[in-house]
Every structure is written in structure tokens, then in C-alpha cells.
Short mmCIF file of C-alpha atoms in Angstrom, two decimals:
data_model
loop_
_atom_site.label_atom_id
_atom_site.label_comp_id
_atom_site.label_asym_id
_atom_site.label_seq_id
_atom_site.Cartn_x
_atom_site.Cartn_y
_atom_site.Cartn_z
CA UNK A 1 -58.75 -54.86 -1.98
CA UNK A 2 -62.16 -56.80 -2.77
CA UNK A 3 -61.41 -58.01 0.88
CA UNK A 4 -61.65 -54.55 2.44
CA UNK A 5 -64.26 -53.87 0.44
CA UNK A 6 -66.61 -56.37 2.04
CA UNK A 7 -65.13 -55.94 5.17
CA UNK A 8 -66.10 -52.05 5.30
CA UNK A 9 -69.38 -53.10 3.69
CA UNK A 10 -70.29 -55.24 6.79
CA UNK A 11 -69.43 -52.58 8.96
CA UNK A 12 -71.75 -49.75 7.55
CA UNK A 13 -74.93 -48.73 9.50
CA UNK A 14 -78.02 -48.24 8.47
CA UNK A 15 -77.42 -44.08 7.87
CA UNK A 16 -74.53 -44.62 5.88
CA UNK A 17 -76.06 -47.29 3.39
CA UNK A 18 -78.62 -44.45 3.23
CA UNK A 19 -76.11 -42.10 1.64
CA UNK A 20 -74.11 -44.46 -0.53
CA UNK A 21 -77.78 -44.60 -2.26
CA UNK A 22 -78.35 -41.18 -2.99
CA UNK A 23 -74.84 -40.60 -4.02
CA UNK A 24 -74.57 -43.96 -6.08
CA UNK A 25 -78.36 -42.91 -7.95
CA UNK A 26 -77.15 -39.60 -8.93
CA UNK A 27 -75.59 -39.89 -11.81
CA UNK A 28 -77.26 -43.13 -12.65
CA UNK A 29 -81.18 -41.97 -12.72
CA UNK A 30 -82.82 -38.88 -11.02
CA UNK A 31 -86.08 -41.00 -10.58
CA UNK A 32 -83.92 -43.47 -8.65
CA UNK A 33 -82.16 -40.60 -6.94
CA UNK A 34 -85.78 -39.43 -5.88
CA UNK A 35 -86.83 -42.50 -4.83
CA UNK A 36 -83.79 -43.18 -2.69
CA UNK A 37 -83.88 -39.68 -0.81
CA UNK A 38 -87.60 -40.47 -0.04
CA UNK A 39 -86.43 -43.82 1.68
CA UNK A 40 -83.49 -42.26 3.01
CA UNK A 41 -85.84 -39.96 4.54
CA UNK A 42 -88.06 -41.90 5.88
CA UNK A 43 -85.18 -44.09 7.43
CA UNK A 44 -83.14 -41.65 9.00
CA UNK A 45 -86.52 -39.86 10.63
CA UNK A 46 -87.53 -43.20 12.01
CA UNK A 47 -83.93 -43.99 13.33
CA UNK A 48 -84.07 -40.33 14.86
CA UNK A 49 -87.29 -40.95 16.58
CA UNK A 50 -86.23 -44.61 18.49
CA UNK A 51 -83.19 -43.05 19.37
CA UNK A 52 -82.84 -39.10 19.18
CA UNK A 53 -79.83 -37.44 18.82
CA UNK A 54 -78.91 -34.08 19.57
CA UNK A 55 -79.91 -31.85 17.24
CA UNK A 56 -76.58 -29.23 16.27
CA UNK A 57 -77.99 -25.89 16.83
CA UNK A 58 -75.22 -24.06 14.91
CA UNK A 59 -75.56 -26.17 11.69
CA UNK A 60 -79.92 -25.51 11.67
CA UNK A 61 -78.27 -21.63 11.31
CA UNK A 62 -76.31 -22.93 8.36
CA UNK A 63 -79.53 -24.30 6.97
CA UNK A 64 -82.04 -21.68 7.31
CA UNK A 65 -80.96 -20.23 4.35
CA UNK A 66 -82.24 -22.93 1.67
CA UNK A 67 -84.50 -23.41 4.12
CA UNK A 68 -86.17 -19.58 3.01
CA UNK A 69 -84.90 -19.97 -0.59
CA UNK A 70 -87.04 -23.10 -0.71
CA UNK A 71 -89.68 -20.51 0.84
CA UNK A 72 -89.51 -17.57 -1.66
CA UNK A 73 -89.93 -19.75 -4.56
CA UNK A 74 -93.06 -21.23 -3.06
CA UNK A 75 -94.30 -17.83 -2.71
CA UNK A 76 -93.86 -16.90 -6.17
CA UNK A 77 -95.14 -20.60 -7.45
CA UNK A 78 -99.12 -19.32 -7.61
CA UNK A 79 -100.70 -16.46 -8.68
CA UNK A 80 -103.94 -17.05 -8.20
CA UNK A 81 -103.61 -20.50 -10.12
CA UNK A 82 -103.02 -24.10 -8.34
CA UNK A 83 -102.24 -26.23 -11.30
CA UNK A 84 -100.42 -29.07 -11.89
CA UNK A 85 -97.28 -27.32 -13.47
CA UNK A 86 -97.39 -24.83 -10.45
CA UNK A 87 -97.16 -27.95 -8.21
CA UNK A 88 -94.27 -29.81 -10.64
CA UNK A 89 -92.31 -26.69 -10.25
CA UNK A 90 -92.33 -26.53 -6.64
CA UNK A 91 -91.60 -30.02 -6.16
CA UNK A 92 -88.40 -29.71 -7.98
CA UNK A 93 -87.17 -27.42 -5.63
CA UNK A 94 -88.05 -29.92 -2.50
CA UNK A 95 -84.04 -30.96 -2.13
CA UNK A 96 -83.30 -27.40 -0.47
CA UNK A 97 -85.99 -28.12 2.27
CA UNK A 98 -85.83 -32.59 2.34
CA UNK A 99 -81.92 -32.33 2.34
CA UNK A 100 -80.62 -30.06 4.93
CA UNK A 101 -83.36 -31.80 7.37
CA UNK A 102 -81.55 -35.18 6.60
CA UNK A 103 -78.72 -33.57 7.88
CA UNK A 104 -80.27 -31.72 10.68
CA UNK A 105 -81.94 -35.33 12.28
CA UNK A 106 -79.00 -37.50 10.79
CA UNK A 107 -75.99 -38.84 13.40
CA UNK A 108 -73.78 -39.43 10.54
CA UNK A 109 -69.70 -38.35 10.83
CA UNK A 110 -68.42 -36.13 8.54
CA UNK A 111 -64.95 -38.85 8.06
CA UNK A 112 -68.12 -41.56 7.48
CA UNK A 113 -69.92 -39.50 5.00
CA UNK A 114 -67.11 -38.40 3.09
CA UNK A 115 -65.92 -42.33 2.46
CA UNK A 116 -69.10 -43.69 1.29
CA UNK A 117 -70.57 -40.94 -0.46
CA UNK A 118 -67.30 -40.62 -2.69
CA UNK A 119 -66.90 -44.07 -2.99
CA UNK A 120 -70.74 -44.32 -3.91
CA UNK A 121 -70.03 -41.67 -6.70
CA UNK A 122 -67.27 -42.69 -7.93
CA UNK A 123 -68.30 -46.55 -7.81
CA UNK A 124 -71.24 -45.94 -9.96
CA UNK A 125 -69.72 -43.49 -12.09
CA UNK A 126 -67.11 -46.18 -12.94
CA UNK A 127 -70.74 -48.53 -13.80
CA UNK A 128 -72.35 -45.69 -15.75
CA UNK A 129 -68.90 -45.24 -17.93
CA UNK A 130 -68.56 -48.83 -18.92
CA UNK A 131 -72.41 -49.02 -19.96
CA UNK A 132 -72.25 -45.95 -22.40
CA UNK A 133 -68.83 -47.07 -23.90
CA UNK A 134 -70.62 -50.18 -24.61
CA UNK A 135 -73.85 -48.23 -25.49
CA UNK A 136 -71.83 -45.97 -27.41
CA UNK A 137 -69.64 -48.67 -29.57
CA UNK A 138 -72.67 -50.56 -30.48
CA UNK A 139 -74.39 -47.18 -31.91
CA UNK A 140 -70.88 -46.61 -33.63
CA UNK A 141 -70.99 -50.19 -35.27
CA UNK A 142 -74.79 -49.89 -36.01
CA UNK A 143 -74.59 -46.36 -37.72
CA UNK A 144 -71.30 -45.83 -38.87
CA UNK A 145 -71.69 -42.19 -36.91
CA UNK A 146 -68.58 -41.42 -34.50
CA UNK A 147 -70.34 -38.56 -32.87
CA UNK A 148 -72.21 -41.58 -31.13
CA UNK A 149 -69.03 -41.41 -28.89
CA UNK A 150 -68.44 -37.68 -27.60
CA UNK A 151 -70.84 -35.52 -26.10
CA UNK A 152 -75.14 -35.62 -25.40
CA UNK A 153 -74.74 -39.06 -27.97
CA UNK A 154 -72.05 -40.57 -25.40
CA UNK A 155 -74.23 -40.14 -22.19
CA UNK A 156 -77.47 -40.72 -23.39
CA UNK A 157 -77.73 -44.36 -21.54
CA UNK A 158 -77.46 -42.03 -18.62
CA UNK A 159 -80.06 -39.26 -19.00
CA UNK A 160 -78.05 -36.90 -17.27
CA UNK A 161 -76.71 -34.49 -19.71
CA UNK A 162 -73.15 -34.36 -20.85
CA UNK A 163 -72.88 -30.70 -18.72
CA UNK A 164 -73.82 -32.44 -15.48
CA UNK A 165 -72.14 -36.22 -15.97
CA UNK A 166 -69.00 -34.43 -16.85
CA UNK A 167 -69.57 -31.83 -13.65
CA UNK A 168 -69.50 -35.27 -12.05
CA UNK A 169 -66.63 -37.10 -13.12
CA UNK A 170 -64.67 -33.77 -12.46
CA UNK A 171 -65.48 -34.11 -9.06
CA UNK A 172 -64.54 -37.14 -8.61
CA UNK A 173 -61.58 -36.78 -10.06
CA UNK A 174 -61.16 -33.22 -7.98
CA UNK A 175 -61.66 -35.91 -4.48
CA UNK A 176 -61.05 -39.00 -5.42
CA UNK A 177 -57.78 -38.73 -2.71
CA UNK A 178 -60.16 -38.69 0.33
CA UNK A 179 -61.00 -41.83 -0.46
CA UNK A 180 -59.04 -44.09 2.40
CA UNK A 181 -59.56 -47.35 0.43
CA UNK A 182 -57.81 -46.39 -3.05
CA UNK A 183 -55.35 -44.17 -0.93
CA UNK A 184 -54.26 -47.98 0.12
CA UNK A 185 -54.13 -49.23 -3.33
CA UNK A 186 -52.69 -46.29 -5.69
CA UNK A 187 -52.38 -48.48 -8.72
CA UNK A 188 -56.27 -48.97 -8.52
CA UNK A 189 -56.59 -45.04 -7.95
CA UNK A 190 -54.16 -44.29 -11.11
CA UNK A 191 -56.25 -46.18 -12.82
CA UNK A 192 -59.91 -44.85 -11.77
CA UNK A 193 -58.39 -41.36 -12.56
CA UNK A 194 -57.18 -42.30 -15.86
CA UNK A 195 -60.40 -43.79 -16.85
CA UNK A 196 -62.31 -40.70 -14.98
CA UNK A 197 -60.07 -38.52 -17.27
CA UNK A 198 -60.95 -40.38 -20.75
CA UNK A 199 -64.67 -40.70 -20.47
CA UNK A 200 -64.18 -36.81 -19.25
CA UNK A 201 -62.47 -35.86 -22.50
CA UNK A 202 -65.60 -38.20 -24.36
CA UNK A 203 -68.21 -36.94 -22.39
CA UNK A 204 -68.01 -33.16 -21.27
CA UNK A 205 -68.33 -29.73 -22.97
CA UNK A 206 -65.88 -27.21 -23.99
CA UNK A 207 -67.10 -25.44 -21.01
CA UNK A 208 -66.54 -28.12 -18.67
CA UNK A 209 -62.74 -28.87 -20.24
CA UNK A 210 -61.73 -25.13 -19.75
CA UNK A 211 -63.21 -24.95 -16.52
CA UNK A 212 -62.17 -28.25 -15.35
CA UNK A 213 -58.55 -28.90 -16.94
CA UNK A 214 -56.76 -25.74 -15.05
CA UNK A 215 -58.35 -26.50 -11.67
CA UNK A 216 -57.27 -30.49 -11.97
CA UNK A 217 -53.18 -28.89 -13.15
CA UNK A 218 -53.76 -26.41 -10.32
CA UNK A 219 -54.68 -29.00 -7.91
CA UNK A 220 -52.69 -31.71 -8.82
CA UNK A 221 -49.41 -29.46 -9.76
CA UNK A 222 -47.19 -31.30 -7.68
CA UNK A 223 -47.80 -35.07 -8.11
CA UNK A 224 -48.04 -34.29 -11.81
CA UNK A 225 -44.79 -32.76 -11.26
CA UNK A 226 -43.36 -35.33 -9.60
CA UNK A 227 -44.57 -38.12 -11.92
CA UNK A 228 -43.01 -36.51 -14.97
CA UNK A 229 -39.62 -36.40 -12.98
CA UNK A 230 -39.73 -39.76 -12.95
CA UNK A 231 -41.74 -40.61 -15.70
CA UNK A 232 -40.04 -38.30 -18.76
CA UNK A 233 -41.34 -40.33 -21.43
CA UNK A 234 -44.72 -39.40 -20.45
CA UNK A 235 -44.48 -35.50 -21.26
CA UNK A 236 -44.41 -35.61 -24.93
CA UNK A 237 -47.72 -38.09 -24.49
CA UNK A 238 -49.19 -35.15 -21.94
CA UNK A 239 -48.12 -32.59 -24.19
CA UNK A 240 -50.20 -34.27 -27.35
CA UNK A 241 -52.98 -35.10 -25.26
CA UNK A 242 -52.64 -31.16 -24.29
CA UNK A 243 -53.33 -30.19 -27.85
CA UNK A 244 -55.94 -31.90 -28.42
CA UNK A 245 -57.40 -30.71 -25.68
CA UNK A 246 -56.56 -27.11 -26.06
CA UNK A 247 -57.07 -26.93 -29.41
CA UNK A 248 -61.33 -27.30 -29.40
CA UNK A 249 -61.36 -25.42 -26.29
CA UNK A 250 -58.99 -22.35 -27.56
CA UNK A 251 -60.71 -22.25 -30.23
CA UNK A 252 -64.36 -21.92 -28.39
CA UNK A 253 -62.34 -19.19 -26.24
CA UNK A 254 -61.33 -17.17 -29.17
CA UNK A 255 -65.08 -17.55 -30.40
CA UNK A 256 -67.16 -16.54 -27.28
CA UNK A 257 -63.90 -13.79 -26.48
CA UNK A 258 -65.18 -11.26 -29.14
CA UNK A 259 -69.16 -10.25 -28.41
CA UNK A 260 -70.69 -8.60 -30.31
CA UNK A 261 -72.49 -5.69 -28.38
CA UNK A 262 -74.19 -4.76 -31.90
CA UNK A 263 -76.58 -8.10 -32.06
CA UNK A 264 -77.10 -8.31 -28.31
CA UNK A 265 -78.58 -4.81 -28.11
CA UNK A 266 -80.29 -4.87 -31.31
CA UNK A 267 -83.91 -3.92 -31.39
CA UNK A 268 -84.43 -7.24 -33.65
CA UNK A 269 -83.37 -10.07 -34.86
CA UNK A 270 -83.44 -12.70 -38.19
CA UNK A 271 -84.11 -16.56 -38.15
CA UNK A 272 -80.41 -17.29 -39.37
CA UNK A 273 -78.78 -13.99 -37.08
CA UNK A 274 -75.31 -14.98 -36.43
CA UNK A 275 -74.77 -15.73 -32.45
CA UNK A 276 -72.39 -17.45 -30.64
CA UNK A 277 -72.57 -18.74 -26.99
CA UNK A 278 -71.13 -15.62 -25.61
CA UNK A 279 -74.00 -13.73 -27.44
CA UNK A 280 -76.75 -15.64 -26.69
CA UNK A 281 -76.09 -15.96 -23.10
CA UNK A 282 -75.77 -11.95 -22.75
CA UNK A 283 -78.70 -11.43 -25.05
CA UNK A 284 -80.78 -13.75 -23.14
CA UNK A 285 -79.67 -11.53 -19.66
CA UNK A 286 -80.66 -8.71 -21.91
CA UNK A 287 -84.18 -10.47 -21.19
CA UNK A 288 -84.45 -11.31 -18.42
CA UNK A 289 -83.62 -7.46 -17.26
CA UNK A 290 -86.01 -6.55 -19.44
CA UNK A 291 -88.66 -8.67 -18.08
CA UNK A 292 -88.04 -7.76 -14.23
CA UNK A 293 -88.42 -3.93 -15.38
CA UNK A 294 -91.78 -4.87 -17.41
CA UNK A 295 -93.33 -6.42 -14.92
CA UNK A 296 -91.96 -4.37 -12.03
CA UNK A 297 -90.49 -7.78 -9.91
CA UNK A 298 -87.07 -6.80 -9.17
CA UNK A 299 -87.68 -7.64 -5.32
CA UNK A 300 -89.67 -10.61 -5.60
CA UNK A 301 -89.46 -11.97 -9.48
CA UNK A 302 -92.36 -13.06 -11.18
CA UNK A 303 -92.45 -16.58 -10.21
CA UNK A 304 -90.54 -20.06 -10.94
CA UNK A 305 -93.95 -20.83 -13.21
CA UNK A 306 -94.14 -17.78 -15.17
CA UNK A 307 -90.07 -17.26 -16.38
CA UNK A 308 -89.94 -19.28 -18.98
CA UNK A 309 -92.77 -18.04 -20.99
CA UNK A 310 -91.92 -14.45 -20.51
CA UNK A 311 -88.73 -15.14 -21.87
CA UNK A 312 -90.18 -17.45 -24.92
CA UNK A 313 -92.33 -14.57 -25.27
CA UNK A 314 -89.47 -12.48 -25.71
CA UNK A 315 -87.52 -14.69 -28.37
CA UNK A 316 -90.62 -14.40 -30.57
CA UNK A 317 -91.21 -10.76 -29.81
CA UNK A 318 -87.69 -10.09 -31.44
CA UNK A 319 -87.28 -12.66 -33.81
CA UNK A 320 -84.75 -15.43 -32.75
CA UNK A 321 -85.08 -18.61 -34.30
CA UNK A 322 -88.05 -20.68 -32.80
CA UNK A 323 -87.98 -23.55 -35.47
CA UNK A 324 -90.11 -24.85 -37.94
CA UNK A 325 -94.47 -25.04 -37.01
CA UNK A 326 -95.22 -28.35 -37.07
CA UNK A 327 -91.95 -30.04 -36.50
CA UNK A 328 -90.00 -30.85 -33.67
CA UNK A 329 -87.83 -28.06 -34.03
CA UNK A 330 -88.49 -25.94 -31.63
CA UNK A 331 -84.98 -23.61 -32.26
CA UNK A 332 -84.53 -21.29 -28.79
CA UNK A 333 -88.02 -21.57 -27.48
CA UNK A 334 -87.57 -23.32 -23.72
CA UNK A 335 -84.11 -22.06 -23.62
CA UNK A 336 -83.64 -20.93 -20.12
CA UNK A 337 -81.34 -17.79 -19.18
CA UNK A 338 -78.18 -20.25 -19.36
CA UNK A 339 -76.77 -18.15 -15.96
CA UNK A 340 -78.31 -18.97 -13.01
CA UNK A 341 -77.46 -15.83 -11.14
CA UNK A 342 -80.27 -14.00 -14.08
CA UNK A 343 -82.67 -17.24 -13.59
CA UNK A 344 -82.85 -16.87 -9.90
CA UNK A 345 -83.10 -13.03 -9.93
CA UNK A 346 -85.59 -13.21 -12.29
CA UNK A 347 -87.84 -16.07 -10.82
CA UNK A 348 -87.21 -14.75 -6.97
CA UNK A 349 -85.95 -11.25 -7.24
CA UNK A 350 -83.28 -9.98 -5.23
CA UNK A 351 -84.05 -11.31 -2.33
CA UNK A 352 -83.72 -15.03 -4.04
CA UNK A 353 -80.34 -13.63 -5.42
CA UNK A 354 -78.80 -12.52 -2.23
CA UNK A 355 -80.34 -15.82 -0.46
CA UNK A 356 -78.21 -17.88 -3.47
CA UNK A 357 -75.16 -15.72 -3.38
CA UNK A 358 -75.03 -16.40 0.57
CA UNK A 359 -75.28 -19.74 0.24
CA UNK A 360 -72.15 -19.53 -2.18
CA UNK A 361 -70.37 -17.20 0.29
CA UNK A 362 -70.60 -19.62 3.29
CA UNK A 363 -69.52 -22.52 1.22
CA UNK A 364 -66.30 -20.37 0.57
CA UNK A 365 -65.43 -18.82 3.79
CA UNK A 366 -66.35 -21.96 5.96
CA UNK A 367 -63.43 -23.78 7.04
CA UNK A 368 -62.27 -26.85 4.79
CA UNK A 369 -62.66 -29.04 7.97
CA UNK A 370 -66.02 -28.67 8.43
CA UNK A 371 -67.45 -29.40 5.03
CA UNK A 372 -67.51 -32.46 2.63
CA UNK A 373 -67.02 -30.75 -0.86
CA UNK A 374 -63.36 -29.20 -1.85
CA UNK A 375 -63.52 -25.23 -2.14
CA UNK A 376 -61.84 -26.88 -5.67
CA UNK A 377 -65.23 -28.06 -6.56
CA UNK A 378 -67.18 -24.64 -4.86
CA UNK A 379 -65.31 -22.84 -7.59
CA UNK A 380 -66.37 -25.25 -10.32
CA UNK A 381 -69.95 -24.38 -9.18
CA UNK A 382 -69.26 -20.64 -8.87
CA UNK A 383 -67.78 -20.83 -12.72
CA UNK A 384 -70.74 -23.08 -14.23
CA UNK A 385 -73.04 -20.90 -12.84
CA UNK A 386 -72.65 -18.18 -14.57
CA UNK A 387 -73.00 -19.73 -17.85
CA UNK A 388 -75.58 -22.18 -17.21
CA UNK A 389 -78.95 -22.52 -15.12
CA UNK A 390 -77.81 -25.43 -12.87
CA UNK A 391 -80.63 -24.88 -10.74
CA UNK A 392 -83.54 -25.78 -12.99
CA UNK A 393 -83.14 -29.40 -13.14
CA UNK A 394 -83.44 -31.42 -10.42
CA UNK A 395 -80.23 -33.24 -11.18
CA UNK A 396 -78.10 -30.11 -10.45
CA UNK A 397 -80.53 -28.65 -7.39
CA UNK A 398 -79.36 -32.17 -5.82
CA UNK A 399 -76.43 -31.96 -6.06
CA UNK A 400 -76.20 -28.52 -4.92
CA UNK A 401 -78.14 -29.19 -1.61
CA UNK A 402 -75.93 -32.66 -1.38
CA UNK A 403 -72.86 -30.32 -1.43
CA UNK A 404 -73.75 -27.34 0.67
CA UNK A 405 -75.78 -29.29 3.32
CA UNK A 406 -72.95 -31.37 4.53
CA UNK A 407 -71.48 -29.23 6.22
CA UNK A 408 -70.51 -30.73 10.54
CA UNK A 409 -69.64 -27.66 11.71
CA UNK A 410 -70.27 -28.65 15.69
CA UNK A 411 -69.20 -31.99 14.88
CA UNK A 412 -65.70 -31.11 13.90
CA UNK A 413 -65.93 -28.94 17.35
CA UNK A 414 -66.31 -31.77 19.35
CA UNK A 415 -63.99 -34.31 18.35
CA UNK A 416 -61.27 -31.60 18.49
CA UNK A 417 -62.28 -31.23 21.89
CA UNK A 418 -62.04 -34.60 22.88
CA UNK A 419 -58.83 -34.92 21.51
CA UNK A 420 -57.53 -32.02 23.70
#
């Protein structure tokens, strides 16, 4: 295998080195991700300028959409004011204009770009796991404290965020059999997947488990079938490993399953008042509705810089917990809307809403042939967006524009044609 390895190594060009970076960076660093989209950039505009390819007219209609979401927030990043934050703001949302034009003066093959940006991810995931077990064992030892090996404590060496390192490794998981290479060598894959599947269980949220655990036993219904046919001794191990799952995650079902309408309507609210997830998240849409009829912004928001402290504004106006003066406990202040169908519509208005919901809609009604990411993975996205604001960290608007730009819709066209 280490064989092929090099040998497919030595026959990458330039372009597709470019993309094993950004994919390899992502869940590694977002500063090194930055740094290797500029570079990228600046590589694939100065290989499009000595030799230019044609540009796919088609897929520039596919892009024009982030191309105006990118556009509305702008609009709504000044009000009069030109600061630094207004400027930070805006730059974080740079992917859904830098990205698609990678694509749009790239030459790269959709069967190229699949192989070495999955084998990019899932090569450096496979890096990133081994340093936080390591990370993670040594804080165990140090501290005596076994939360040091689940959740935020487990991916800290990674500054990612157990939400999007676990959205990760599901992915990865969700593709990892369009990878040619471990497709060759399924004892190396088996065990990838298995490892993919532990640092999963260490590292991810309820959320992610009871998203991500039904779409892998959808997906994967048959070989799991067909392994335990053969395999019996392994379903009373899948069966424990089942509960122990299950049990955290029914249990966060059952809790976020009964809302109470009483505390998310109520006209205030105590330091120590007693909210769930479920709760929060609808109390905090609660707010953000409230804020788009206060301000009178339903078509165009009030702005990506203004959001969060109308909503902070809010949390103190009715009394949620906002910590202790003087400390670093901050409680719910900077907590965003946790859905990012409310963030957008609040930040952008409805026309920033229907942009983002179209963007979702082509990703699930364009053929499977003509895009990189599984419509598995799309509904991943669709789930995890309405209970978290993936969209305002740069980490997740990456990954977004990584996922919805590749798309070779012309591409797939033409070597059908030629095949005719």
C-alpha cells in the first residue's frame, strides 16, 4: 500500500496538491486552512492565466448564489461605521466568494478531487486523532480527571470544537468508500473506520451521535448486515456498544422532547431558571423574532456586526444568566441563536434566508454524479443546522463552501459524451 501511495503522490499536479492542503488543514488549524486557500489561490489563478481553460458557464450559474449571499452580508456589514470588527466580520465570510472562484478558474476532475480531498481528510484526521489521544492520556495521568478524554477536553489539541471535529470524522466515515486506494486494501479501511468510529464516540456530542449513528446504520445497512452473517459473535459486542450509545443520547432525547412553552414565552426570567437545550434554542428564536420586528429588518436583517449584541441585549433585558462581573463567567452572553436558519434571517433578512435555503435545495436535487459530497452528508448539514449556527465560524463556512462548490456539473457532461 505505502507503494501506491508514493506512486499516486508522484503523479499529482500542481491543482491537486492544492486541494489535499486545504482539505488536510481543515481539521488540523483554521489559520493553516486560511493560509493554504490563499496559496491555493494564488496558484491555481496563476496556472489559469499561463494556460486558460475554459471557463464552465453552467457551473458560474451554480455559483452566483454564494456569490450574492457573500454580497448581502457585505451590505449589512456597515452602518455608517468602518471599524475593525465590521472588517473581521466580513472577512469571515470571504470562503463563499474565494471558493467557488477556485472552482470556477480550476481544471481539476471531479474523480481527481474526490481522491485527494478524502484522502487529505481522512489522512489528517487519522494525525489529529492520535495527537489528542496522546494529548488526552497525558492530561488523564497528570490530573487524575477522565473527562480529559470525551468531549471539548478530548479535541482541544485541535481547536476545532468537538461539534465540528466530530461533523468531520462522520464524514469521513459517511465516504470513506470513494476512496480507490483503501477500496484496494479493506483490512486498512476496516480499520480507519473502526478508529474513525472510537474517537467519534470520544469526541462528538449527543447531537452529533443521534444525528450521525442512524444515517451511518442507514447507509451502511447492508455490509453491516452481511458482516454479522458471518461474523455472529460480533452482535452481542454491537448490541453493548449500542447501549452505551443509546443510553446518553435517549436520555438527551427524552430531555429536549418535552419543552416547556411556559419558560420560553415568559415575560422574564431568573439567574438559576431551569432550561434545557430544547428551551434555550427556541427561546433564543423567540429573540431573534423579536429583534427583526423591533428594528423593522425582516427583508434585509440588521447586519452580521450588530446580531450579537441585540441578542446579548436581550438576555440581560429578561434576565438569563450572564455570569458573575468580574470573572470569566460570562453565562449566555455571546451565545449565538444556536440555528442557523434564525442567525441568517436575522443578520440578512429574508432575502439571506431564501439565498441559504437555495443553496441547500440545489445540493439536494442535483444529481449525485455531479457533486463531491454524499446527499448522506447534505442531510447531516440540513439536521445540524437547525440546532446550531454553523455558519459563524469560519471552520464550518469552509467547509460549507468546500462542499457545495464542488459541484462539475458540465464536466460530468462531457466525459459522458465522449464515452458515447
Amino acid at each position: 500500500m505505502l507503494k501506491q501511495l508514493i506512486a499516486y503522490y508522484k503523479k499529482m499536479s500542481t491543482e491537486e496538491w492544492v486541494w489535499f492542503f486545504i482539505w488536510f488543514s481543515l481539521p488540523i488549524s483554521i489559520k493553516f486552512n486560511s493560509l493554504a486557500i490563499v496559496l491555493g489561490g494564488i496558484i491555481i489563478t496563476v496556472l489559469f492565466l499561463k494556460t486558460p481553460s475554459r471557463i464552465r458557464s453552467k457551473q458560474i450559474l451554480f455559483y452566483i448564489i454564494p456569490f450574492l449571499f457573500f454580497g448581502i452580508h457585505a451590505m449589512g456589514a456597515f452602518d455608517g461605521s468602518y471599524t475593525v470588527a465590521n472588517w473581521r466580520e466580513l472577512e469571515q465570510m470571504l470562503p463563499f466568494l474565494v471558493i467557488p472562484l477556485l472552482f470556477i478558474l480550476g481544471s481539476i476532475r471531479k474523480e481527481e478531487f474526490t481522491q485527494v480531498s478524502l484522502f487529505a481528510l481522512v489522512l489528517s484526521l487519522i494525525i489529529s486523532g492520535l495527537i489528542m489521544i496522546v494529548q488526552s492520556i497525558m492530561v488523564v495521568v497528570i490530573s487524575h480527571d477522565w473527562y480529559g478524554l470525551v468531549y471539548h477536553q478530548f479535541v482541544l489539541p485541535m481547536q476545532s470544537g468537538a461539534i465540528y471535529h466530530s461533523l468531520f470524522l462522520l464524514v469521513a466515515i459517511i465516504q470513506i468508500n470513494e476512496i480507490v486506494i483503501l477500496e484496494k486494501h479493506r483490512r486498512v479501511k476496516y480499520l480507519v473506520v473502526t478508529f474513525f468510529l472510537i474517537m467519534l464516540f470520544l469526541s462528538a456530542s449527543k447531537l452529533i451521535l443521534g444525528i450521525g449513528i442512524p444515517i451511518l446504520i442507514l447507509k451502511y445497512r447492508k455490509e453491516v448486515l452481511f458482516v454479522l452473517k458471518r461474523r455472529k459473535i460480533l452482535i452481542p459486542i454491537l448490541g453493548l456498544l449500542a447501549i452505551i450509545v443509546l443510553i446518553p443520547v435517549g436520555l438527551r432525547v427524552v430531555e429536549i422532547s418535552k419543552p416547556n412553552f411556559d419558560i420560553v414565552f415568559a415575560k422574564q426570567y431568573r439567574y438559576d431558571s431551569p432550561l434545557n437545550g430544547l428551551n434555550l434554542r427556541l427561546i433564543q428564536s423567540r429573540f431573534g423574532f423579536e429583534i427583526l420586528n423591533k428594528s423593522d429588518a425582516w427583508v434585509n436583517g440588521v447586519g452580521i456586526n450588530n446580531s450579537q449584541n441585540l441578542l446579548d441585549n436581550l438576555y440581560i433585558k429578561y434576565g438569563l444568566y450572564t455570569g458573575y462581573e468580574g470573572t470569566d463567567d460570562t453565562g449566555y452572553l455571546n451565545y449565538n441563536f444556536h440555528n442557523q436558519f434564525v442567525e441568517t434571517l436575522v443578520r440578512s433578512g429574508v432575502i439571506g434566508l431564501i439565498l441559504l435555503v437555495m443553496m441547500l435545495i440545489l445540493l439536494t436535487v442535483t444529481k449525485q454524479s455531479y457533486l463531491f459530497v454524499s446527499k448522506w452528508v447534505v442531510l447531516v448539514i440540513v439536521m445540524l443546522f437547525l440546532t446550531e449556527s454553523v455558519l459563524e465560524r469560519q471552520l464550518g463556512i469552509v467547509y460549507f463552501c468546500l462542499i457545495y462548490s464542488s459541484c462539475f456539473i458540465e464536466q460530468t457532461k462531457l466525459n459522458s459524451n465522449n464515452g458515447k
